[in-house]
Coordinates of C-alpha atoms and ligand atoms in Angstrom, one line a residue:
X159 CA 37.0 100.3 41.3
X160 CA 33.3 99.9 40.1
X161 CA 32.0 96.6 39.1
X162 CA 30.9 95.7 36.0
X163 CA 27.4 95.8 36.5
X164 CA 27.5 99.3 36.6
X165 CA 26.0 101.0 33.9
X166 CA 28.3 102.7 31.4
X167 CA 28.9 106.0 32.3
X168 CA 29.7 105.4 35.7
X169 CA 32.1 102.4 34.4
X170 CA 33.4 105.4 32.0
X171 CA 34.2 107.6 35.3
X172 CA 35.2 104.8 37.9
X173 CA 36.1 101.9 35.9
X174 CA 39.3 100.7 36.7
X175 CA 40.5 103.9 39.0
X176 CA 42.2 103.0 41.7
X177 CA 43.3 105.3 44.8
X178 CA 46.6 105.9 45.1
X179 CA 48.9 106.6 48.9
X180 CA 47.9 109.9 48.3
X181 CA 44.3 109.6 48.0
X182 CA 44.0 111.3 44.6
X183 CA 40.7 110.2 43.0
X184 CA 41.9 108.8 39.9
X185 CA 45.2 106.5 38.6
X186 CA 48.1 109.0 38.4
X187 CA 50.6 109.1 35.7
X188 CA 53.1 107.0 36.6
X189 CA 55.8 108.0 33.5
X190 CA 58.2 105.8 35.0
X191 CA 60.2 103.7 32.0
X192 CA 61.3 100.8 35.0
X193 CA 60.0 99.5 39.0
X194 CA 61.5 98.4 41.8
X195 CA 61.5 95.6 44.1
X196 CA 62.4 94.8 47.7
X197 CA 63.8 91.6 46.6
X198 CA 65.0 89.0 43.8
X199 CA 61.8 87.0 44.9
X200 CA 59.5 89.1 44.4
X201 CA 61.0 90.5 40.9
X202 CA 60.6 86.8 39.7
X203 CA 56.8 86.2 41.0
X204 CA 56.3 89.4 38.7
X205 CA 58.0 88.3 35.6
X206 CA 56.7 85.0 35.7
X207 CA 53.3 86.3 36.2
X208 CA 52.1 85.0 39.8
X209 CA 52.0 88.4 41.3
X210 CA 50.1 91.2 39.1
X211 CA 52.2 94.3 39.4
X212 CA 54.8 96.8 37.9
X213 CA 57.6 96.1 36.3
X214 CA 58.5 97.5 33.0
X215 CA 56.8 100.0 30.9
X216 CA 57.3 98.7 27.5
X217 CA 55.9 95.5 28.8
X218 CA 52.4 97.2 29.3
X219 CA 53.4 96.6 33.4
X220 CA 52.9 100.3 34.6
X221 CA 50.0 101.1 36.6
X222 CA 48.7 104.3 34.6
X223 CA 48.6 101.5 31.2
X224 CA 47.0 99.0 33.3
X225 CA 44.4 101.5 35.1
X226 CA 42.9 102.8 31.6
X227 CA 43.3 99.2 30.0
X228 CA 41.0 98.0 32.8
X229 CA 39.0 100.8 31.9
X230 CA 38.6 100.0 28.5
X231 CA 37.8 96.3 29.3
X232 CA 35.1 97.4 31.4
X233 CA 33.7 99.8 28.8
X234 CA 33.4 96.4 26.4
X235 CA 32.2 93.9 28.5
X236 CA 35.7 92.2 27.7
X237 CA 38.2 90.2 30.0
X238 CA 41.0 92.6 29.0
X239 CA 42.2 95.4 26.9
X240 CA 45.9 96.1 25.8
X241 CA 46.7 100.0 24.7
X242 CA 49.4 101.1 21.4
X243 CA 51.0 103.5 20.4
X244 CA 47.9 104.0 17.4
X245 CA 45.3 102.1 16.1
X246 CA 47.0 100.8 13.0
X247 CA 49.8 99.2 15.8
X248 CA 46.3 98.1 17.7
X249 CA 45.6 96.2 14.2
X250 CA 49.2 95.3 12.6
X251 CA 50.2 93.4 16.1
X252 CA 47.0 91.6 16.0
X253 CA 47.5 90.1 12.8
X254 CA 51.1 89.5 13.1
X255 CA 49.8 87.7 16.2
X256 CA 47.6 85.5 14.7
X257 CA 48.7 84.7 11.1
X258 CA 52.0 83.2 9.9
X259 CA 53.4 82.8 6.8
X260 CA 51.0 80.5 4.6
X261 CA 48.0 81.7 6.9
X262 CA 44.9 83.7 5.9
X263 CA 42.2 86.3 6.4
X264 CA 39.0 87.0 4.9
X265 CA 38.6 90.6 4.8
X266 CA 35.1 91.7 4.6
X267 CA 33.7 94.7 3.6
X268 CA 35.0 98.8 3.4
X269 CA 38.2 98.7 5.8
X270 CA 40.2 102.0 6.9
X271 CA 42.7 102.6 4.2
X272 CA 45.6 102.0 6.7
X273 CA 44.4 98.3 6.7
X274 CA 43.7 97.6 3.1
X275 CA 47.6 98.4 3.0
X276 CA 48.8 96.7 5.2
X277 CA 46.4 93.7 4.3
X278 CA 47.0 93.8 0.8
X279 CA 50.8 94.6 0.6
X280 CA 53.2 94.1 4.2
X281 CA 51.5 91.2 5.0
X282 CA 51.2 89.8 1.4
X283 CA 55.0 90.1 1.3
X284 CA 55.2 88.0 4.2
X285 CA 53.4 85.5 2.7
X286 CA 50.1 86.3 4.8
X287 CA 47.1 86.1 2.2
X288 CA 43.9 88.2 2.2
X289 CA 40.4 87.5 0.1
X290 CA 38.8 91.1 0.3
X291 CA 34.4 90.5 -0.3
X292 CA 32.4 93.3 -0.8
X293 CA 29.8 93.7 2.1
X294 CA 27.3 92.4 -0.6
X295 CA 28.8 89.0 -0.8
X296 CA 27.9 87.7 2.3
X297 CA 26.8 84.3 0.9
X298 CA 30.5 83.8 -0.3
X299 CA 31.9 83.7 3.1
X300 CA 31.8 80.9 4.3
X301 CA 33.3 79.5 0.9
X302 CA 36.5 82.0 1.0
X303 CA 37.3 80.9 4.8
X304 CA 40.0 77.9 4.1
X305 CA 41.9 75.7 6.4
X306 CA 44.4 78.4 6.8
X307 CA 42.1 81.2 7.1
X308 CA 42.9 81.9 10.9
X309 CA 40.8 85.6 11.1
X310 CA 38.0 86.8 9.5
X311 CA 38.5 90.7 9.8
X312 CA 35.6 93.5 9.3
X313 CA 34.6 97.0 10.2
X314 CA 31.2 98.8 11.1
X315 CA 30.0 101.1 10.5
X316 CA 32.1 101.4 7.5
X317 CA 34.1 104.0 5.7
X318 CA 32.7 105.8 4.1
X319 CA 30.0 104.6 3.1
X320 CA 28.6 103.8 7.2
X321 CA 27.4 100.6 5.8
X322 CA 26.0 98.3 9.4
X323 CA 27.6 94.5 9.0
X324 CA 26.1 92.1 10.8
X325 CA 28.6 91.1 13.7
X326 CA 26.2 88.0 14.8
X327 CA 26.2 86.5 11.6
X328 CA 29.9 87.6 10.6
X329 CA 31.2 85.5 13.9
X330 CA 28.8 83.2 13.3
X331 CA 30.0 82.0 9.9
X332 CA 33.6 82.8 11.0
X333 CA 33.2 80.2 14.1
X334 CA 31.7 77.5 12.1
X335 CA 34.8 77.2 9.9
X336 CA 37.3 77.6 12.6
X337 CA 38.3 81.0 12.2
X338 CA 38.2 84.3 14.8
X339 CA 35.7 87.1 14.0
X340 CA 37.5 90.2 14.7
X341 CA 36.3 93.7 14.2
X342 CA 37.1 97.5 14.3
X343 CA 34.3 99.4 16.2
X344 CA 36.4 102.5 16.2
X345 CA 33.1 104.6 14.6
X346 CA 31.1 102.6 16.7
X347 CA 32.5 103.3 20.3
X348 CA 32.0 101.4 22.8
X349 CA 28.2 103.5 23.5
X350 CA 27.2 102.8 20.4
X351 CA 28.2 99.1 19.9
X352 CA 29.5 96.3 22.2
X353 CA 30.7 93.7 19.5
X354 CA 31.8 91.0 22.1
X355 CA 28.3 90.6 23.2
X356 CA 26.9 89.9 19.7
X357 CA 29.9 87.2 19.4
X358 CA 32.9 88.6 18.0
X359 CA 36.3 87.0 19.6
X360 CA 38.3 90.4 19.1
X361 CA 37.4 94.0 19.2
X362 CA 39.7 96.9 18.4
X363 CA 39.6 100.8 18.7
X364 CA 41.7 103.7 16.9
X365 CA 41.9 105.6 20.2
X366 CA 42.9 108.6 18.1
X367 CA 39.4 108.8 17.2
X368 CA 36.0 108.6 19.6
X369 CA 38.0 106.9 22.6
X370 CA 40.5 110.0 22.7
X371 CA 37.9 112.5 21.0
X372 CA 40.0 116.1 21.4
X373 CA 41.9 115.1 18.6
X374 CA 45.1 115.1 20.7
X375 CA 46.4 111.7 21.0
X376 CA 47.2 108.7 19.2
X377 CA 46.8 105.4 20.2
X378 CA 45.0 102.1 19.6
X379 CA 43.8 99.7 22.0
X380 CA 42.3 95.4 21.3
X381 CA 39.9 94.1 23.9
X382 CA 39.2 90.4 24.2
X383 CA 39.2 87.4 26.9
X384 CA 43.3 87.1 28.1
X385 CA 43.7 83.5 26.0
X386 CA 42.4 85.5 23.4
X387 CA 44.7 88.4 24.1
X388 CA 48.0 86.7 25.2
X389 CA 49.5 86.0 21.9
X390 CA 48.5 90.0 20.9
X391 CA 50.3 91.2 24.3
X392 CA 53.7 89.3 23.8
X393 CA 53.7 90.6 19.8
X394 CA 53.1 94.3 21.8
X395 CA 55.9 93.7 23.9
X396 CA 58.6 92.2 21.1
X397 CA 57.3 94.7 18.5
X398 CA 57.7 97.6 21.2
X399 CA 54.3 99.2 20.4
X400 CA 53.0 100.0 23.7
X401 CA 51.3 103.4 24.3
X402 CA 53.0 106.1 26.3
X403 CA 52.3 106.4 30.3
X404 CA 51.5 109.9 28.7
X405 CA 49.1 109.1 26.2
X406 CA 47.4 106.3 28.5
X407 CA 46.8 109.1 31.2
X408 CA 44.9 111.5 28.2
X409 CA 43.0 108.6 27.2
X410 CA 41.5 107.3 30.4
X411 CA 40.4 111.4 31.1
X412 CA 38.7 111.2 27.4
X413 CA 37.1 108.4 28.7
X414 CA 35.4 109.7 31.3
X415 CA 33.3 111.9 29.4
X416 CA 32.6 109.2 26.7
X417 CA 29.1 108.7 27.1
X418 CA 28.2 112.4 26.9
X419 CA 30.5 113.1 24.1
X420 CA 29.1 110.1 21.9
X421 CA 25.5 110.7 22.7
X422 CA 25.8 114.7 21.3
X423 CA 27.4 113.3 18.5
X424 CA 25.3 111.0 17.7
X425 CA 22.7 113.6 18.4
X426 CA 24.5 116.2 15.8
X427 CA 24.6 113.7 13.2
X428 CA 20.7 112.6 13.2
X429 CA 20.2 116.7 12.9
X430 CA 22.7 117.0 10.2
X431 CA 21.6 113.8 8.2
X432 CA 18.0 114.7 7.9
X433 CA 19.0 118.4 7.0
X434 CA 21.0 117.1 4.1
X435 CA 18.5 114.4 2.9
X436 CA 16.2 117.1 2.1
X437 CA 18.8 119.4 0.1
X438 CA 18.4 120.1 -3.6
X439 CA 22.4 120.1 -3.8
X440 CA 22.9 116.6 -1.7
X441 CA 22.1 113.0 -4.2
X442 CA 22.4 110.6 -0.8
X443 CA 23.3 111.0 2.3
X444 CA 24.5 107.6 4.1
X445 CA 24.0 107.3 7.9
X446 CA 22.3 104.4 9.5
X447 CA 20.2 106.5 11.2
X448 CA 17.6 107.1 8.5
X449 CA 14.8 105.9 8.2
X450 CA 15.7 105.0 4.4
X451 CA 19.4 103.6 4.8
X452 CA 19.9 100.0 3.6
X453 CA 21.0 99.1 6.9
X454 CA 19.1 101.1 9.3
X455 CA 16.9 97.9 10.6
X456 CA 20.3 96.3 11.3
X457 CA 21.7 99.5 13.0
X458 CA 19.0 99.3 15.0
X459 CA 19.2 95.8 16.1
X460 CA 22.6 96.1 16.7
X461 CA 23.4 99.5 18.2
X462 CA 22.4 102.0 21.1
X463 CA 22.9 104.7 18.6
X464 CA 23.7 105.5 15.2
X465 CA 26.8 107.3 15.5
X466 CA 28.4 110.7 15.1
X467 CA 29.9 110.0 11.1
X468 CA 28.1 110.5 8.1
X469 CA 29.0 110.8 4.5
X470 CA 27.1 113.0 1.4
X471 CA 27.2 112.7 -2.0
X472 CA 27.3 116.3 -3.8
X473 CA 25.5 116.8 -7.1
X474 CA 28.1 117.6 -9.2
X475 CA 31.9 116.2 -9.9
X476 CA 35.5 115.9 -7.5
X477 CA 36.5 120.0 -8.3
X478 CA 32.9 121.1 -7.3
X479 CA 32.4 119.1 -4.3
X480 CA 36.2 120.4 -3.5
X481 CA 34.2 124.0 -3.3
X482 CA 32.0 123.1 -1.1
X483 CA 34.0 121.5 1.2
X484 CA 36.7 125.1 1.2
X485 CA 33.7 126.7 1.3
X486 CA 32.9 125.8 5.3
X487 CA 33.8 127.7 7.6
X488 CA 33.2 126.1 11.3
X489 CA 34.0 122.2 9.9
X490 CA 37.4 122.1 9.1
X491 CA 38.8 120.0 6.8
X492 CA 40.9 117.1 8.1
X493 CA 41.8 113.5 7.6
X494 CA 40.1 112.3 11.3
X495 CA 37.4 111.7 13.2
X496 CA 35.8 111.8 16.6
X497 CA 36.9 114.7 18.0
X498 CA 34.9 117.1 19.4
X499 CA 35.4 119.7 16.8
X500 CA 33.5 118.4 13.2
X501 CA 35.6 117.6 10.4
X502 CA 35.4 117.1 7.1
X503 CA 37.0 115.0 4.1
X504 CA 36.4 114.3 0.7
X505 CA 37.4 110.2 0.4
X506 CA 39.2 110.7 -3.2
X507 CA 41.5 113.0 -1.6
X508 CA 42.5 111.7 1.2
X509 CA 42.0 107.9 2.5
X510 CA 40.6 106.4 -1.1
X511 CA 42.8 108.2 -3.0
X512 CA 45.7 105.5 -3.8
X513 CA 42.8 103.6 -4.9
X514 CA 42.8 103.0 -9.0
X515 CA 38.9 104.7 -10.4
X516 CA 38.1 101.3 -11.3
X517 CA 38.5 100.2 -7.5
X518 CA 37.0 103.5 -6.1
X519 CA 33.9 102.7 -8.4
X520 CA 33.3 99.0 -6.9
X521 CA 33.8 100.2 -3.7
X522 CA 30.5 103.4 -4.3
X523 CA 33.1 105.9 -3.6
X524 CA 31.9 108.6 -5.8
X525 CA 33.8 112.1 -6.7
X526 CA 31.1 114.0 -5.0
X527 CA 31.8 111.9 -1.7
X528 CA 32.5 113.6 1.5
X529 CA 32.6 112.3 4.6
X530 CA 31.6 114.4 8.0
X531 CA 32.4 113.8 11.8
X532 CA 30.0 115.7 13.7
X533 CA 31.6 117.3 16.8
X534 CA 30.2 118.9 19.6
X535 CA 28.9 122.2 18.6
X536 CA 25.7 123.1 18.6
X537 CA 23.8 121.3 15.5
X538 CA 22.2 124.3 14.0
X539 CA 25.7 126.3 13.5
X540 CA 26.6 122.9 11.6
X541 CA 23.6 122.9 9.5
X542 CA 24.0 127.3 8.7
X543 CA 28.1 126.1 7.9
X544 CA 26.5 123.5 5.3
X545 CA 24.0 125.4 4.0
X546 CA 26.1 128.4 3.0
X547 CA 28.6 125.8 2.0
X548 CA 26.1 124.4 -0.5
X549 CA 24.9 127.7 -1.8
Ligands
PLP257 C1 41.9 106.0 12.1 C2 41.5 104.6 12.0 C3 42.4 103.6 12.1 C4 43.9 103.8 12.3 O1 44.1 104.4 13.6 P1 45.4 105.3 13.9 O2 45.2 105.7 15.3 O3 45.4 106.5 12.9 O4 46.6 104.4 13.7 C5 41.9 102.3 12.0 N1 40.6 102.0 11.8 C6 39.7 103.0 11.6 C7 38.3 102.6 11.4 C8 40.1 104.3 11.7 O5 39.2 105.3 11.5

């Protein structure tokens, strides 16, 4: 196992690998649902947590879970990681962890559709409250966190528009009125951002997206300090949301090509950006990578690089952007990200389209909007599928 001094690809190849009794390189999958033990003594010293080892699956006690969660801890800088079954089980249990009935979040800024949801309706119904700001009311934070507020809860970059919040400052506020500052770095990755270092208490990942990035598994994983964790791991375990020995195998072998993957994304999308910003057919393009974005200064403070997702407005309305986007022929069109293949989506369609027009219009998501994950193919067969696209 590599210590965590060591820079972050080699973390990304031996962090958290251990040998097994057969001398294979890296953990094994272990798809064993139960463990054995030579006696009642030691079976106890394992439940009660004296002993680190095995014991039962759903519990997260399975050495192929634990090998890629200390992977991922690694790859954050955190104490600890704990994998799910999907990165909207990553963000329910966390919540559920943290917020009872008569509790509160501030939610700040653009969050994945799946949250809004679940913000706005399951846990309303359970008596959980959310204030959603804009990312321009930053100066009414600190007034929305109450004595109840327990989280305040944020993304970056955003979707769609990639907007760059400011995870010092977030936390900052968040801390000084007793609340935890946890974000979703899924577009982010852990190459491009390490939001525990710039003071947030709670980091979590889609692992569907960049952490998986074939666009063959789903899963979710939270990274933290263990007090921090804790509450989040015994939700996991009651709620039966753990990720599959399966799934946690396929994830830590994503990881190991992380770095590389991220940094030709990120690569692709700097290419791609600047050939759209010049197009006649293209009003804005958002990616915190330009020169020109709003929150480029920021990105730059606060990231290693800018990202592999970008979005586009198209000069004209929702059925002629639709053309465009049938028009491509290499980007497929498909409602995720981070893969190694690009994809495309128009928001209205798919993850803003239960949103009223009023709501879509405070929120700058625009018929012509479409959204791009740049994969890894080479950048100039992206920008020929575009530009025939936009012909
Ligand atoms: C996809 C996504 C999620 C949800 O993840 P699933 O793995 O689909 O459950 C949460 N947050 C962000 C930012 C996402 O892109």
């Amino acid at each position: 196992m590599q210590p965590s001094t060591s820079g972050l690809s080699t973390l990304c190849v031996h962090g958290g690998e251990t040998r097994d009794a057969e001398g294979a390189l890296t953990t094994p999958l272990y798809d064993q649902s139960t463990f054995g033990f030579p006696s009642t003594q030691a079976l106890l010293d394992t439940i009660d947590q004296r002993t680190p080892g095995n014991l039962y699956t759903r519990y997260g006690m399975n050495p192929t879970i634990h090998a890629v969660e200390r992977k991922l801890a690694l790859l954050e800088g955190a104490e600890s990681a704990l994998v799910f079954g999907a990165g909207i089980a990553a963000i329910s249990t966390t919540l559920l962890a943290y917020c009872k009935s008569g509790d509160h979040i501030v939610c700040f800024g653009d969050v994945y559709g799946g949250t809004f949801e679940l913000l706005g309706s399951n846990l309303r119904d359970l008596g959980i409250q959310t204030t959603f700001l804009l990312s321009s009311e930053f100066d009414r934070l600190g007034a929305a966190i109450t004595p109840r507020t327990r989280l305040v809860y944020f993304e970056t970059p955003t979707n769609p528009n990639m907007e760059v919040m400011d995870i010092a400052a977030i936390s900052e506020v968040a801390h000084a009125h007793g609340a935890l500052s946890v974000v979703d770095s899924t577009f982010g990755s852990p190459v491009n951002q390490q939001p525990l270092t710039l003071g947030a208490d709670i980091v979590i990942h889609s692992a569907t997206k960049y952490l998986g990035g074939h666009s063959d598994l789903t899963g979710g994983a939270v990274m933290g300090s263990n007090a921090h964790l804790a509450p989040i791991a015994e939700w996991r375990k009651n709620l039966g949301l753990i990720m599959a020995p399966q799934v946690a195998f396929l994830l830590a072998r994503s990881l190991r090509t992380l770095t590389v993957r991220v940094r030709q994304q990120n690569a692709n999308a700097q290419a791609v950006a600047e050939f759209l910003a010049e197009h006649p057919r293209i009003k804005q393009v958002n990616y915190p990578g330009l020169t020109d974005f709003p929150t480029h200064a920021l990105a730059r403070k606060q990231m290693h690089g800018f990202g592999g997702m970008l979005s586009f407005v198209v000069d004209g309305d929702a059925k002629a952007t639709a053309a465009v986007v049938d028009r491509l022929k290499l980007i497929a069109l498909a409602p995720s990200l981070g893969g190694v293949e690009s994809l495309v989506t128009q928001p209205v369609t798919t993850s803003h389209h239960g949103l009223s027009p009023e709501e879509r219009a405070r929120r700058g998501i625009s018929d012509g909007l479409v959204r791009l994950s740049c994969g890894l193919e080479d950048a100039a067969d992206l920008v020929a599928d575009l530009t025939q696209a936009l012909r």
